[in-house]
């Protein structure tokens, strides 16, 4: 019985395309850091500024005028959130119904409603806020509209998914009795 030597297997064979790619990425990162003037000196200065910023935060200033400003800001933020959520919910219900495949009045309305909801979900609230700050100026109006539009996209998608899973027999019964689409949506 002759023993033949099996070829030696390497546990981690070299992956030259990955190595070349990582080397190219490292070279580009060094190049980009030079172009953007990213240096250790600037990094250390930034750390120093960050430490001073954190140092000014503690202990907190609890003077009466500062607490009044803080309370006013918190109340305004709460009002923005509530108003934006109410607006988003009110707008998302009809759009969510139109985006449900089983209840959409026609295919065009279904596709348009889906694309609108996707757009509103895909664009971050901050982008909408920046657009509305340019349009309406700095203030609560921009925040309300930005949060409302994002809420519209998120809740509209959820409403559409829930509506697509309903039992269609009551809706078909009301429609067979001659009801319009809006009546069928309300009572079905």
Short mmCIF file of N, CA and C in Angstrom, two decimals:
data_model
loop_
_atom_site.label_atom_id
_atom_site.label_comp_id
_atom_site.label_asym_id
_atom_site.label_seq_id
_atom_site.Cartn_x
_atom_site.Cartn_y
_atom_site.Cartn_z
N UNK A 1 0.84 -1.17 0.00
CA UNK A 1 0.00 0.00 0.00
C UNK A 1 0.89 1.23 0.00
N UNK A 2 0.74 1.99 -1.00
CA UNK A 2 1.61 3.16 -1.11
C UNK A 2 0.86 4.40 -0.62
N UNK A 3 1.54 5.21 0.07
CA UNK A 3 0.96 6.45 0.60
C UNK A 3 1.38 7.59 -0.32
N UNK A 4 0.40 8.22 -0.86
CA UNK A 4 0.71 9.40 -1.67
C UNK A 4 0.44 10.64 -0.84
N UNK A 5 1.29 11.58 -1.00
CA UNK A 5 1.14 12.82 -0.23
C UNK A 5 0.02 13.66 -0.83
N UNK A 6 -0.88 14.06 0.03
CA UNK A 6 -1.96 14.93 -0.44
C UNK A 6 -1.40 16.33 -0.61
N UNK A 7 -1.95 17.05 -1.57
CA UNK A 7 -1.46 18.42 -1.74
C UNK A 7 -1.75 19.24 -0.49
N UNK A 8 -0.81 20.06 -0.16
CA UNK A 8 -0.95 20.89 1.03
C UNK A 8 -1.99 21.97 0.80
N UNK A 9 -2.93 22.05 1.74
CA UNK A 9 -3.99 23.05 1.62
C UNK A 9 -3.64 24.25 2.48
N UNK A 10 -3.86 25.41 1.93
CA UNK A 10 -3.59 26.65 2.66
C UNK A 10 -4.88 27.08 3.32
N UNK A 11 -4.82 27.38 4.59
CA UNK A 11 -6.01 27.74 5.34
C UNK A 11 -6.65 29.03 4.80
N UNK A 12 -5.84 30.01 4.52
CA UNK A 12 -6.33 31.28 4.01
C UNK A 12 -5.57 31.62 2.73
N UNK A 13 -6.07 31.14 1.60
CA UNK A 13 -5.35 31.41 0.36
C UNK A 13 -5.36 32.91 0.05
N UNK A 14 -4.29 33.40 -0.55
CA UNK A 14 -4.23 34.83 -0.84
C UNK A 14 -5.29 35.22 -1.89
N UNK A 15 -5.92 36.33 -1.63
CA UNK A 15 -6.94 36.86 -2.55
C UNK A 15 -6.37 38.16 -3.12
N UNK A 16 -5.67 38.03 -4.25
CA UNK A 16 -4.97 39.18 -4.80
C UNK A 16 -5.89 40.30 -5.24
N UNK A 17 -7.05 40.05 -5.84
CA UNK A 17 -7.93 41.18 -6.19
C UNK A 17 -8.38 41.97 -4.96
N UNK A 18 -8.65 41.28 -3.87
CA UNK A 18 -9.06 41.99 -2.66
C UNK A 18 -7.89 42.79 -2.08
N UNK A 19 -6.70 42.22 -2.10
CA UNK A 19 -5.54 42.93 -1.59
C UNK A 19 -5.25 44.18 -2.41
N UNK A 20 -5.33 44.05 -3.72
CA UNK A 20 -5.09 45.20 -4.60
C UNK A 20 -6.17 46.27 -4.37
N UNK A 21 -7.41 45.83 -4.21
CA UNK A 21 -8.50 46.77 -3.96
C UNK A 21 -8.31 47.52 -2.64
N UNK A 22 -7.93 46.80 -1.58
CA UNK A 22 -7.69 47.45 -0.30
C UNK A 22 -6.51 48.41 -0.35
N UNK A 23 -5.45 48.03 -1.08
CA UNK A 23 -4.30 48.93 -1.23
C UNK A 23 -4.70 50.19 -1.99
N UNK A 24 -5.50 50.03 -3.04
CA UNK A 24 -5.97 51.20 -3.79
C UNK A 24 -6.86 52.09 -2.92
N UNK A 25 -7.69 51.48 -2.10
CA UNK A 25 -8.54 52.25 -1.20
C UNK A 25 -7.71 53.02 -0.18
N UNK A 26 -6.68 52.38 0.36
CA UNK A 26 -5.81 53.06 1.33
C UNK A 26 -5.07 54.21 0.68
N UNK A 27 -4.57 54.01 -0.52
CA UNK A 27 -3.86 55.08 -1.23
C UNK A 27 -4.81 56.24 -1.50
N UNK A 28 -6.03 55.93 -1.91
CA UNK A 28 -7.01 56.99 -2.18
C UNK A 28 -7.39 57.72 -0.89
N UNK A 29 -7.51 57.02 0.23
CA UNK A 29 -7.84 57.67 1.50
C UNK A 29 -6.76 58.65 1.90
N UNK A 30 -5.48 58.30 1.72
CA UNK A 30 -4.38 59.22 2.03
C UNK A 30 -4.44 60.42 1.10
N UNK A 31 -4.67 60.18 -0.17
CA UNK A 31 -4.78 61.28 -1.15
C UNK A 31 -5.94 62.21 -0.79
N UNK A 32 -7.11 61.65 -0.47
CA UNK A 32 -8.28 62.46 -0.13
C UNK A 32 -8.03 63.25 1.14
N UNK A 33 -7.36 62.67 2.12
CA UNK A 33 -7.06 63.38 3.36
C UNK A 33 -6.15 64.58 3.09
N UNK A 34 -5.22 64.45 2.16
CA UNK A 34 -4.35 65.58 1.82
C UNK A 34 -5.14 66.67 1.10
N UNK A 35 -6.00 66.29 0.19
CA UNK A 35 -6.80 67.26 -0.56
C UNK A 35 -7.74 68.02 0.37
N UNK A 36 -8.32 67.31 1.34
CA UNK A 36 -9.28 67.92 2.26
C UNK A 36 -8.61 68.57 3.46
N UNK A 37 -7.29 68.57 3.49
CA UNK A 37 -6.51 69.19 4.57
C UNK A 37 -6.86 68.58 5.92
N UNK A 38 -6.93 67.26 5.96
CA UNK A 38 -7.16 66.55 7.21
C UNK A 38 -5.79 66.17 7.76
N UNK A 39 -5.48 66.80 8.90
CA UNK A 39 -4.18 66.55 9.52
C UNK A 39 -4.39 66.19 10.99
N UNK A 40 -3.34 65.61 11.60
CA UNK A 40 -3.41 65.27 13.02
C UNK A 40 -3.52 66.53 13.87
N UNK A 41 -2.87 67.59 13.42
CA UNK A 41 -2.93 68.85 14.19
C UNK A 41 -4.37 69.37 14.24
N UNK A 42 -5.05 69.36 13.11
CA UNK A 42 -6.45 69.81 13.09
C UNK A 42 -7.33 68.88 13.91
N UNK A 43 -7.06 67.59 13.85
CA UNK A 43 -7.83 66.62 14.63
C UNK A 43 -7.67 66.89 16.13
N UNK A 44 -6.45 67.13 16.57
CA UNK A 44 -6.20 67.40 17.98
C UNK A 44 -6.83 68.72 18.43
N UNK A 45 -6.81 69.73 17.56
CA UNK A 45 -7.49 71.00 17.88
C UNK A 45 -8.99 70.76 18.01
N UNK A 46 -9.55 69.92 17.14
CA UNK A 46 -10.98 69.60 17.21
C UNK A 46 -11.32 68.87 18.50
N UNK A 47 -10.45 67.96 18.94
CA UNK A 47 -10.68 67.28 20.21
C UNK A 47 -10.66 68.27 21.37
N UNK A 48 -9.76 69.24 21.29
CA UNK A 48 -9.70 70.27 22.34
C UNK A 48 -10.98 71.10 22.36
N UNK A 49 -11.46 71.48 21.19
CA UNK A 49 -12.73 72.24 21.12
C UNK A 49 -13.88 71.40 21.67
N UNK A 50 -13.90 70.12 21.35
CA UNK A 50 -14.95 69.24 21.86
C UNK A 50 -14.92 69.12 23.37
N UNK A 51 -13.71 69.04 23.93
CA UNK A 51 -13.57 68.96 25.39
C UNK A 51 -14.06 70.24 26.05
N UNK A 52 -13.76 71.40 25.46
CA UNK A 52 -14.24 72.67 26.01
C UNK A 52 -15.77 72.75 25.93
N UNK A 53 -16.32 72.26 24.84
CA UNK A 53 -17.78 72.26 24.66
C UNK A 53 -18.44 71.41 25.75
N UNK A 54 -17.92 70.21 25.97
CA UNK A 54 -18.47 69.35 27.02
C UNK A 54 -18.26 69.95 28.41
N UNK A 55 -17.15 70.63 28.60
CA UNK A 55 -16.88 71.25 29.89
C UNK A 55 -17.88 72.36 30.20
N UNK A 56 -18.31 73.09 29.17
CA UNK A 56 -19.30 74.16 29.38
C UNK A 56 -20.68 73.61 29.67
N UNK A 57 -20.93 72.34 29.33
CA UNK A 57 -22.25 71.74 29.55
C UNK A 57 -22.45 71.31 31.00
N UNK A 58 -21.38 71.06 31.73
CA UNK A 58 -21.49 70.57 33.09
C UNK A 58 -20.77 71.49 34.05
N UNK A 59 -21.33 71.89 35.13
CA UNK A 59 -22.71 71.64 35.55
C UNK A 59 -23.67 72.52 34.74
N UNK A 60 -24.89 72.05 34.57
CA UNK A 60 -25.85 72.83 33.77
C UNK A 60 -26.21 74.15 34.45
N UNK A 61 -26.50 75.14 33.61
CA UNK A 61 -26.90 76.45 34.10
C UNK A 61 -28.41 76.41 34.36
N UNK A 62 -28.81 76.48 35.61
CA UNK A 62 -30.22 76.37 35.96
C UNK A 62 -30.80 77.71 36.39
N UNK A 63 -30.28 78.78 35.83
CA UNK A 63 -30.83 80.10 36.13
C UNK A 63 -32.26 80.16 35.59
N UNK A 64 -33.07 81.03 36.17
CA UNK A 64 -34.50 81.11 35.81
C UNK A 64 -34.70 81.43 34.34
N UNK A 65 -33.90 82.36 33.79
CA UNK A 65 -34.07 82.72 32.38
C UNK A 65 -33.70 81.55 31.46
N UNK A 66 -32.70 80.79 31.84
CA UNK A 66 -32.30 79.63 31.03
C UNK A 66 -33.36 78.52 31.10
N UNK A 67 -33.93 78.29 32.27
CA UNK A 67 -34.98 77.28 32.39
C UNK A 67 -36.22 77.68 31.61
N UNK A 68 -36.55 78.97 31.60
CA UNK A 68 -37.69 79.45 30.81
C UNK A 68 -37.44 79.21 29.33
N UNK A 69 -36.25 79.48 28.87
CA UNK A 69 -35.90 79.26 27.46
C UNK A 69 -35.97 77.77 27.13
N UNK A 70 -35.47 76.93 28.03
CA UNK A 70 -35.51 75.49 27.84
C UNK A 70 -36.95 74.97 27.81
N UNK A 71 -37.77 75.44 28.73
CA UNK A 71 -39.18 75.02 28.79
C UNK A 71 -39.92 75.44 27.53
N UNK A 72 -39.69 76.65 27.08
CA UNK A 72 -40.34 77.14 25.86
C UNK A 72 -39.94 76.30 24.65
N UNK A 73 -38.65 76.00 24.55
CA UNK A 73 -38.17 75.18 23.43
C UNK A 73 -38.74 73.77 23.45
N UNK A 74 -38.81 73.18 24.64
CA UNK A 74 -39.36 71.82 24.75
C UNK A 74 -40.85 71.81 24.40
N UNK A 75 -41.58 72.81 24.83
CA UNK A 75 -43.01 72.89 24.52
C UNK A 75 -43.22 73.07 23.02
N UNK A 76 -42.41 73.92 22.41
CA UNK A 76 -42.52 74.12 20.97
C UNK A 76 -42.20 72.83 20.21
N UNK A 77 -41.20 72.09 20.63
CA UNK A 77 -40.86 70.81 19.99
C UNK A 77 -42.00 69.81 20.12
N UNK A 78 -42.61 69.77 21.28
CA UNK A 78 -43.74 68.87 21.50
C UNK A 78 -44.92 69.26 20.61
N UNK A 79 -45.19 70.55 20.49
CA UNK A 79 -46.27 71.02 19.63
C UNK A 79 -45.99 70.69 18.17
N UNK A 80 -44.75 70.85 17.74
CA UNK A 80 -44.37 70.50 16.37
C UNK A 80 -44.62 69.03 16.12
N UNK A 81 -44.20 68.18 17.04
CA UNK A 81 -44.35 66.73 16.87
C UNK A 81 -45.83 66.33 16.82
N UNK A 82 -46.64 66.89 17.70
CA UNK A 82 -48.07 66.52 17.73
C UNK A 82 -48.77 67.00 16.46
N UNK A 83 -48.56 68.27 16.11
CA UNK A 83 -49.23 68.81 14.92
C UNK A 83 -48.78 68.08 13.65
N UNK A 84 -47.50 67.80 13.53
CA UNK A 84 -46.99 67.09 12.35
C UNK A 84 -47.55 65.68 12.28
N UNK A 85 -47.67 65.02 13.41
CA UNK A 85 -48.23 63.66 13.41
C UNK A 85 -49.69 63.67 13.00
N UNK A 86 -50.46 64.63 13.51
CA UNK A 86 -51.88 64.71 13.13
C UNK A 86 -52.02 64.98 11.64
N UNK A 87 -51.25 65.91 11.12
CA UNK A 87 -51.30 66.21 9.67
C UNK A 87 -50.88 64.99 8.87
N UNK A 88 -49.79 64.33 9.28
CA UNK A 88 -49.31 63.14 8.57
C UNK A 88 -50.34 62.02 8.57
N UNK A 89 -51.00 61.80 9.70
CA UNK A 89 -52.03 60.75 9.77
C UNK A 89 -53.20 61.09 8.85
N UNK A 90 -53.67 62.32 8.90
CA UNK A 90 -54.82 62.71 8.08
C UNK A 90 -54.53 62.59 6.58
N UNK A 91 -53.32 62.90 6.18
CA UNK A 91 -52.96 62.79 4.77
C UNK A 91 -52.61 61.37 4.36
N UNK A 92 -52.15 60.56 5.30
CA UNK A 92 -51.71 59.21 4.94
C UNK A 92 -52.88 58.24 4.74
N UNK A 93 -54.02 58.51 5.37
CA UNK A 93 -55.15 57.58 5.23
C UNK A 93 -55.63 57.50 3.78
N UNK A 94 -55.99 58.62 3.13
CA UNK A 94 -56.44 58.48 1.73
C UNK A 94 -55.34 57.99 0.80
N UNK A 95 -54.10 58.42 1.04
CA UNK A 95 -53.01 57.96 0.19
C UNK A 95 -52.72 56.48 0.42
N UNK A 96 -52.84 56.03 1.67
CA UNK A 96 -52.66 54.61 1.96
C UNK A 96 -53.74 53.75 1.34
N UNK A 97 -54.98 54.24 1.32
CA UNK A 97 -56.06 53.49 0.66
C UNK A 97 -55.82 53.41 -0.84
N UNK A 98 -55.36 54.50 -1.43
CA UNK A 98 -55.08 54.49 -2.87
C UNK A 98 -53.87 53.62 -3.19
N UNK A 99 -52.97 53.44 -2.24
CA UNK A 99 -51.77 52.63 -2.47
C UNK A 99 -51.99 51.15 -2.20
N UNK A 100 -53.18 50.77 -1.72
CA UNK A 100 -53.48 49.36 -1.51
C UNK A 100 -53.98 48.76 -2.82
N UNK A 101 -53.36 47.69 -3.24
CA UNK A 101 -53.68 47.10 -4.54
C UNK A 101 -55.14 46.67 -4.64
N UNK A 102 -55.71 46.17 -3.55
CA UNK A 102 -57.08 45.66 -3.62
C UNK A 102 -58.13 46.75 -3.54
N UNK A 103 -57.78 47.96 -3.12
CA UNK A 103 -58.78 49.02 -3.00
C UNK A 103 -58.52 50.22 -3.88
N UNK A 104 -57.42 50.23 -4.59
CA UNK A 104 -57.11 51.38 -5.44
C UNK A 104 -58.19 51.52 -6.52
N UNK A 105 -58.62 52.75 -6.79
CA UNK A 105 -59.66 52.95 -7.80
C UNK A 105 -59.24 52.47 -9.19
N UNK A 106 -57.97 52.61 -9.52
CA UNK A 106 -57.43 52.09 -10.79
C UNK A 106 -55.93 51.90 -10.65
N UNK A 107 -55.32 51.29 -11.65
CA UNK A 107 -53.89 50.96 -11.56
C UNK A 107 -53.03 52.22 -11.54
N UNK A 108 -53.42 53.25 -12.28
CA UNK A 108 -52.62 54.48 -12.29
C UNK A 108 -52.60 55.12 -10.90
N UNK A 109 -53.75 55.18 -10.24
CA UNK A 109 -53.80 55.75 -8.89
C UNK A 109 -52.95 54.92 -7.93
N UNK A 110 -53.00 53.62 -8.08
CA UNK A 110 -52.20 52.72 -7.23
C UNK A 110 -50.70 53.00 -7.41
N UNK A 111 -50.25 53.07 -8.66
CA UNK A 111 -48.83 53.27 -8.92
C UNK A 111 -48.37 54.66 -8.48
N UNK A 112 -49.18 55.67 -8.73
CA UNK A 112 -48.81 57.03 -8.31
C UNK A 112 -48.74 57.12 -6.79
N UNK A 113 -49.74 56.56 -6.12
CA UNK A 113 -49.76 56.60 -4.65
C UNK A 113 -48.55 55.86 -4.08
N UNK A 114 -48.21 54.73 -4.65
CA UNK A 114 -47.04 53.98 -4.17
C UNK A 114 -45.75 54.78 -4.33
N UNK A 115 -45.58 55.40 -5.51
CA UNK A 115 -44.36 56.18 -5.75
C UNK A 115 -44.28 57.39 -4.82
N UNK A 116 -45.42 58.04 -4.57
CA UNK A 116 -45.42 59.19 -3.66
C UNK A 116 -45.02 58.74 -2.26
N UNK A 117 -45.59 57.64 -1.79
CA UNK A 117 -45.24 57.14 -0.47
C UNK A 117 -43.78 56.73 -0.39
N UNK A 118 -43.27 56.10 -1.43
CA UNK A 118 -41.86 55.71 -1.45
C UNK A 118 -40.95 56.93 -1.39
N UNK A 119 -41.30 57.96 -2.14
CA UNK A 119 -40.49 59.18 -2.14
C UNK A 119 -40.48 59.82 -0.75
N UNK A 120 -41.65 59.92 -0.14
CA UNK A 120 -41.73 60.55 1.18
C UNK A 120 -41.01 59.75 2.25
N UNK A 121 -40.95 58.44 2.09
CA UNK A 121 -40.21 57.61 3.05
C UNK A 121 -38.71 57.64 2.79
N UNK A 122 -38.33 57.73 1.53
CA UNK A 122 -36.91 57.62 1.17
C UNK A 122 -36.13 58.89 1.51
N UNK A 123 -36.75 60.04 1.38
CA UNK A 123 -36.05 61.30 1.63
C UNK A 123 -36.05 61.56 3.14
N UNK A 124 -34.89 61.76 3.74
CA UNK A 124 -34.85 62.00 5.19
C UNK A 124 -35.56 63.30 5.58
N UNK A 125 -36.05 63.32 6.82
CA UNK A 125 -36.75 64.51 7.33
C UNK A 125 -35.85 65.74 7.29
N UNK A 126 -34.57 65.55 7.51
CA UNK A 126 -33.65 66.68 7.52
C UNK A 126 -33.59 67.36 6.16
N UNK A 127 -33.64 66.58 5.08
CA UNK A 127 -33.62 67.17 3.74
C UNK A 127 -34.89 67.98 3.52
N UNK A 128 -36.03 67.41 3.90
CA UNK A 128 -37.28 68.17 3.79
C UNK A 128 -37.21 69.43 4.64
N UNK A 129 -36.65 69.33 5.85
CA UNK A 129 -36.55 70.49 6.74
C UNK A 129 -35.70 71.58 6.09
N UNK A 130 -34.59 71.21 5.47
CA UNK A 130 -33.75 72.21 4.81
C UNK A 130 -34.48 72.89 3.66
N UNK A 131 -35.23 72.11 2.90
CA UNK A 131 -36.00 72.68 1.80
C UNK A 131 -37.05 73.65 2.33
N UNK A 132 -37.73 73.25 3.40
CA UNK A 132 -38.78 74.11 3.95
C UNK A 132 -38.21 75.32 4.68
N UNK A 133 -37.02 75.21 5.24
CA UNK A 133 -36.38 76.39 5.84
C UNK A 133 -36.08 77.42 4.76
N UNK A 134 -35.64 76.96 3.61
CA UNK A 134 -35.39 77.88 2.49
C UNK A 134 -36.71 78.49 2.02
N UNK A 135 -37.76 77.67 1.97
CA UNK A 135 -39.04 78.16 1.46
C UNK A 135 -39.78 79.05 2.45
N UNK A 136 -39.82 78.66 3.74
CA UNK A 136 -40.65 79.35 4.72
C UNK A 136 -39.86 80.09 5.79
N UNK A 137 -38.56 79.94 5.79
CA UNK A 137 -37.75 80.58 6.82
C UNK A 137 -37.60 79.68 8.03
N UNK A 138 -36.71 80.08 8.92
CA UNK A 138 -36.44 79.31 10.12
C UNK A 138 -37.62 79.44 11.08
N UNK A 139 -38.08 78.33 11.60
CA UNK A 139 -39.19 78.36 12.54
C UNK A 139 -39.92 77.04 12.58
N UNK A 140 -40.99 76.99 13.35
CA UNK A 140 -41.70 75.73 13.53
C UNK A 140 -42.41 75.24 12.26
N UNK A 141 -42.76 76.14 11.36
CA UNK A 141 -43.48 75.73 10.14
C UNK A 141 -42.66 74.72 9.34
N UNK A 142 -41.37 74.98 9.18
CA UNK A 142 -40.51 74.06 8.43
C UNK A 142 -40.44 72.70 9.12
N UNK A 143 -40.34 72.69 10.43
CA UNK A 143 -40.29 71.43 11.17
C UNK A 143 -41.58 70.65 11.07
N UNK A 144 -42.70 71.34 11.20
CA UNK A 144 -44.00 70.66 11.10
C UNK A 144 -44.16 70.02 9.73
N UNK A 145 -43.86 70.77 8.67
CA UNK A 145 -44.04 70.22 7.33
C UNK A 145 -43.09 69.05 7.06
N UNK A 146 -41.84 69.16 7.53
CA UNK A 146 -40.88 68.08 7.29
C UNK A 146 -41.29 66.81 8.00
N UNK A 147 -41.68 66.90 9.26
CA UNK A 147 -42.08 65.71 10.02
C UNK A 147 -43.40 65.17 9.48
N UNK A 148 -44.32 66.06 9.08
CA UNK A 148 -45.61 65.61 8.54
C UNK A 148 -45.41 64.83 7.23
N UNK A 149 -44.54 65.30 6.37
CA UNK A 149 -44.33 64.61 5.10
C UNK A 149 -43.70 63.25 5.32
N UNK A 150 -42.74 63.17 6.23
CA UNK A 150 -42.13 61.86 6.50
C UNK A 150 -43.14 60.92 7.17
N UNK A 151 -43.95 61.45 8.08
CA UNK A 151 -44.98 60.64 8.73
C UNK A 151 -46.00 60.15 7.70
N UNK A 152 -46.34 61.02 6.75
CA UNK A 152 -47.24 60.64 5.67
C UNK A 152 -46.71 59.43 4.93
N UNK A 153 -45.44 59.43 4.59
CA UNK A 153 -44.86 58.31 3.86
C UNK A 153 -44.82 57.03 4.67
N UNK A 154 -44.41 57.14 5.94
CA UNK A 154 -44.29 55.95 6.77
C UNK A 154 -45.65 55.34 7.10
N UNK A 155 -46.59 56.16 7.56
CA UNK A 155 -47.90 55.64 7.92
C UNK A 155 -48.72 55.23 6.70
N UNK A 156 -48.56 55.96 5.59
CA UNK A 156 -49.27 55.58 4.36
C UNK A 156 -48.89 54.18 3.91
N UNK A 157 -47.61 53.87 3.99
CA UNK A 157 -47.14 52.52 3.64
C UNK A 157 -47.73 51.48 4.58
N UNK A 158 -47.75 51.78 5.88
CA UNK A 158 -48.33 50.84 6.85
C UNK A 158 -49.82 50.65 6.60
N UNK A 159 -50.54 51.74 6.36
CA UNK A 159 -51.98 51.63 6.07
C UNK A 159 -52.21 50.78 4.82
N UNK A 160 -51.42 51.01 3.79
CA UNK A 160 -51.59 50.25 2.55
C UNK A 160 -51.37 48.76 2.79
N UNK A 161 -50.36 48.41 3.57
CA UNK A 161 -50.10 46.99 3.84
C UNK A 161 -51.21 46.36 4.66
N UNK A 162 -51.74 47.10 5.63
CA UNK A 162 -52.83 46.57 6.45
C UNK A 162 -54.09 46.40 5.61
N UNK A 163 -54.39 47.38 4.78
CA UNK A 163 -55.60 47.34 3.96
C UNK A 163 -55.52 46.22 2.92
N UNK A 164 -54.34 45.93 2.42
CA UNK A 164 -54.20 44.85 1.44
C UNK A 164 -54.52 43.49 2.05
N UNK A 165 -54.50 43.38 3.37
CA UNK A 165 -54.77 42.10 4.02
C UNK A 165 -56.19 41.98 4.58
N UNK A 166 -57.07 42.91 4.24
CA UNK A 166 -58.44 42.83 4.76
C UNK A 166 -59.27 41.83 3.97
N UNK A 167 -60.38 41.42 4.58
CA UNK A 167 -61.33 40.55 3.90
C UNK A 167 -62.14 41.43 2.94
N UNK A 168 -62.14 41.10 1.67
CA UNK A 168 -62.78 41.94 0.65
C UNK A 168 -64.28 41.69 0.50
N UNK A 169 -64.82 40.68 1.15
CA UNK A 169 -66.25 40.37 0.96
C UNK A 169 -67.17 41.52 1.38
N UNK A 170 -66.99 42.17 2.52
CA UNK A 170 -67.87 43.31 2.85
C UNK A 170 -67.76 44.45 1.83
N UNK A 171 -66.56 44.73 1.38
CA UNK A 171 -66.37 45.80 0.39
C UNK A 171 -67.07 45.44 -0.91
N UNK A 172 -66.92 44.19 -1.34
CA UNK A 172 -67.59 43.75 -2.58
C UNK A 172 -69.10 43.79 -2.43
N UNK A 173 -69.61 43.47 -1.24
CA UNK A 173 -71.05 43.51 -1.01
C UNK A 173 -71.60 44.93 -1.11
N UNK A 174 -70.89 45.86 -0.50
CA UNK A 174 -71.34 47.27 -0.56
C UNK A 174 -71.25 47.79 -1.98
N UNK A 175 -70.17 47.46 -2.68
CA UNK A 175 -70.01 47.91 -4.06
C UNK A 175 -71.07 47.29 -4.96
N UNK A 176 -71.41 46.02 -4.72
CA UNK A 176 -72.45 45.36 -5.53
C UNK A 176 -73.81 46.01 -5.32
N UNK A 177 -74.00 46.62 -4.16
CA UNK A 177 -75.25 47.32 -3.88
C UNK A 177 -75.31 48.69 -4.52
N UNK A 178 -74.28 49.11 -5.23
CA UNK A 178 -74.30 50.38 -5.95
C UNK A 178 -73.56 51.50 -5.24
N UNK A 179 -72.82 51.19 -4.20
CA UNK A 179 -72.11 52.24 -3.47
C UNK A 179 -70.89 52.71 -4.26
N UNK A 180 -70.55 53.98 -4.08
CA UNK A 180 -69.35 54.51 -4.72
C UNK A 180 -68.12 54.05 -3.97
N UNK A 181 -66.95 54.35 -4.54
CA UNK A 181 -65.70 53.93 -3.94
C UNK A 181 -65.53 54.56 -2.55
N UNK A 182 -65.85 55.86 -2.41
CA UNK A 182 -65.67 56.51 -1.12
C UNK A 182 -66.62 55.93 -0.06
N UNK A 183 -67.86 55.60 -0.46
CA UNK A 183 -68.80 54.99 0.49
C UNK A 183 -68.32 53.60 0.88
N UNK A 184 -67.82 52.85 -0.09
CA UNK A 184 -67.31 51.50 0.19
C UNK A 184 -66.11 51.55 1.14
N UNK A 185 -65.29 52.59 1.00
CA UNK A 185 -64.13 52.73 1.90
C UNK A 185 -64.58 53.12 3.30
N UNK A 186 -65.64 53.90 3.39
CA UNK A 186 -66.09 54.34 4.69
C UNK A 186 -66.82 53.25 5.47
N UNK A 187 -67.68 52.51 4.79
CA UNK A 187 -68.53 51.56 5.49
C UNK A 187 -68.10 50.11 5.27
N UNK A 188 -67.18 49.84 4.34
CA UNK A 188 -66.75 48.47 4.05
C UNK A 188 -65.75 48.05 5.03
#
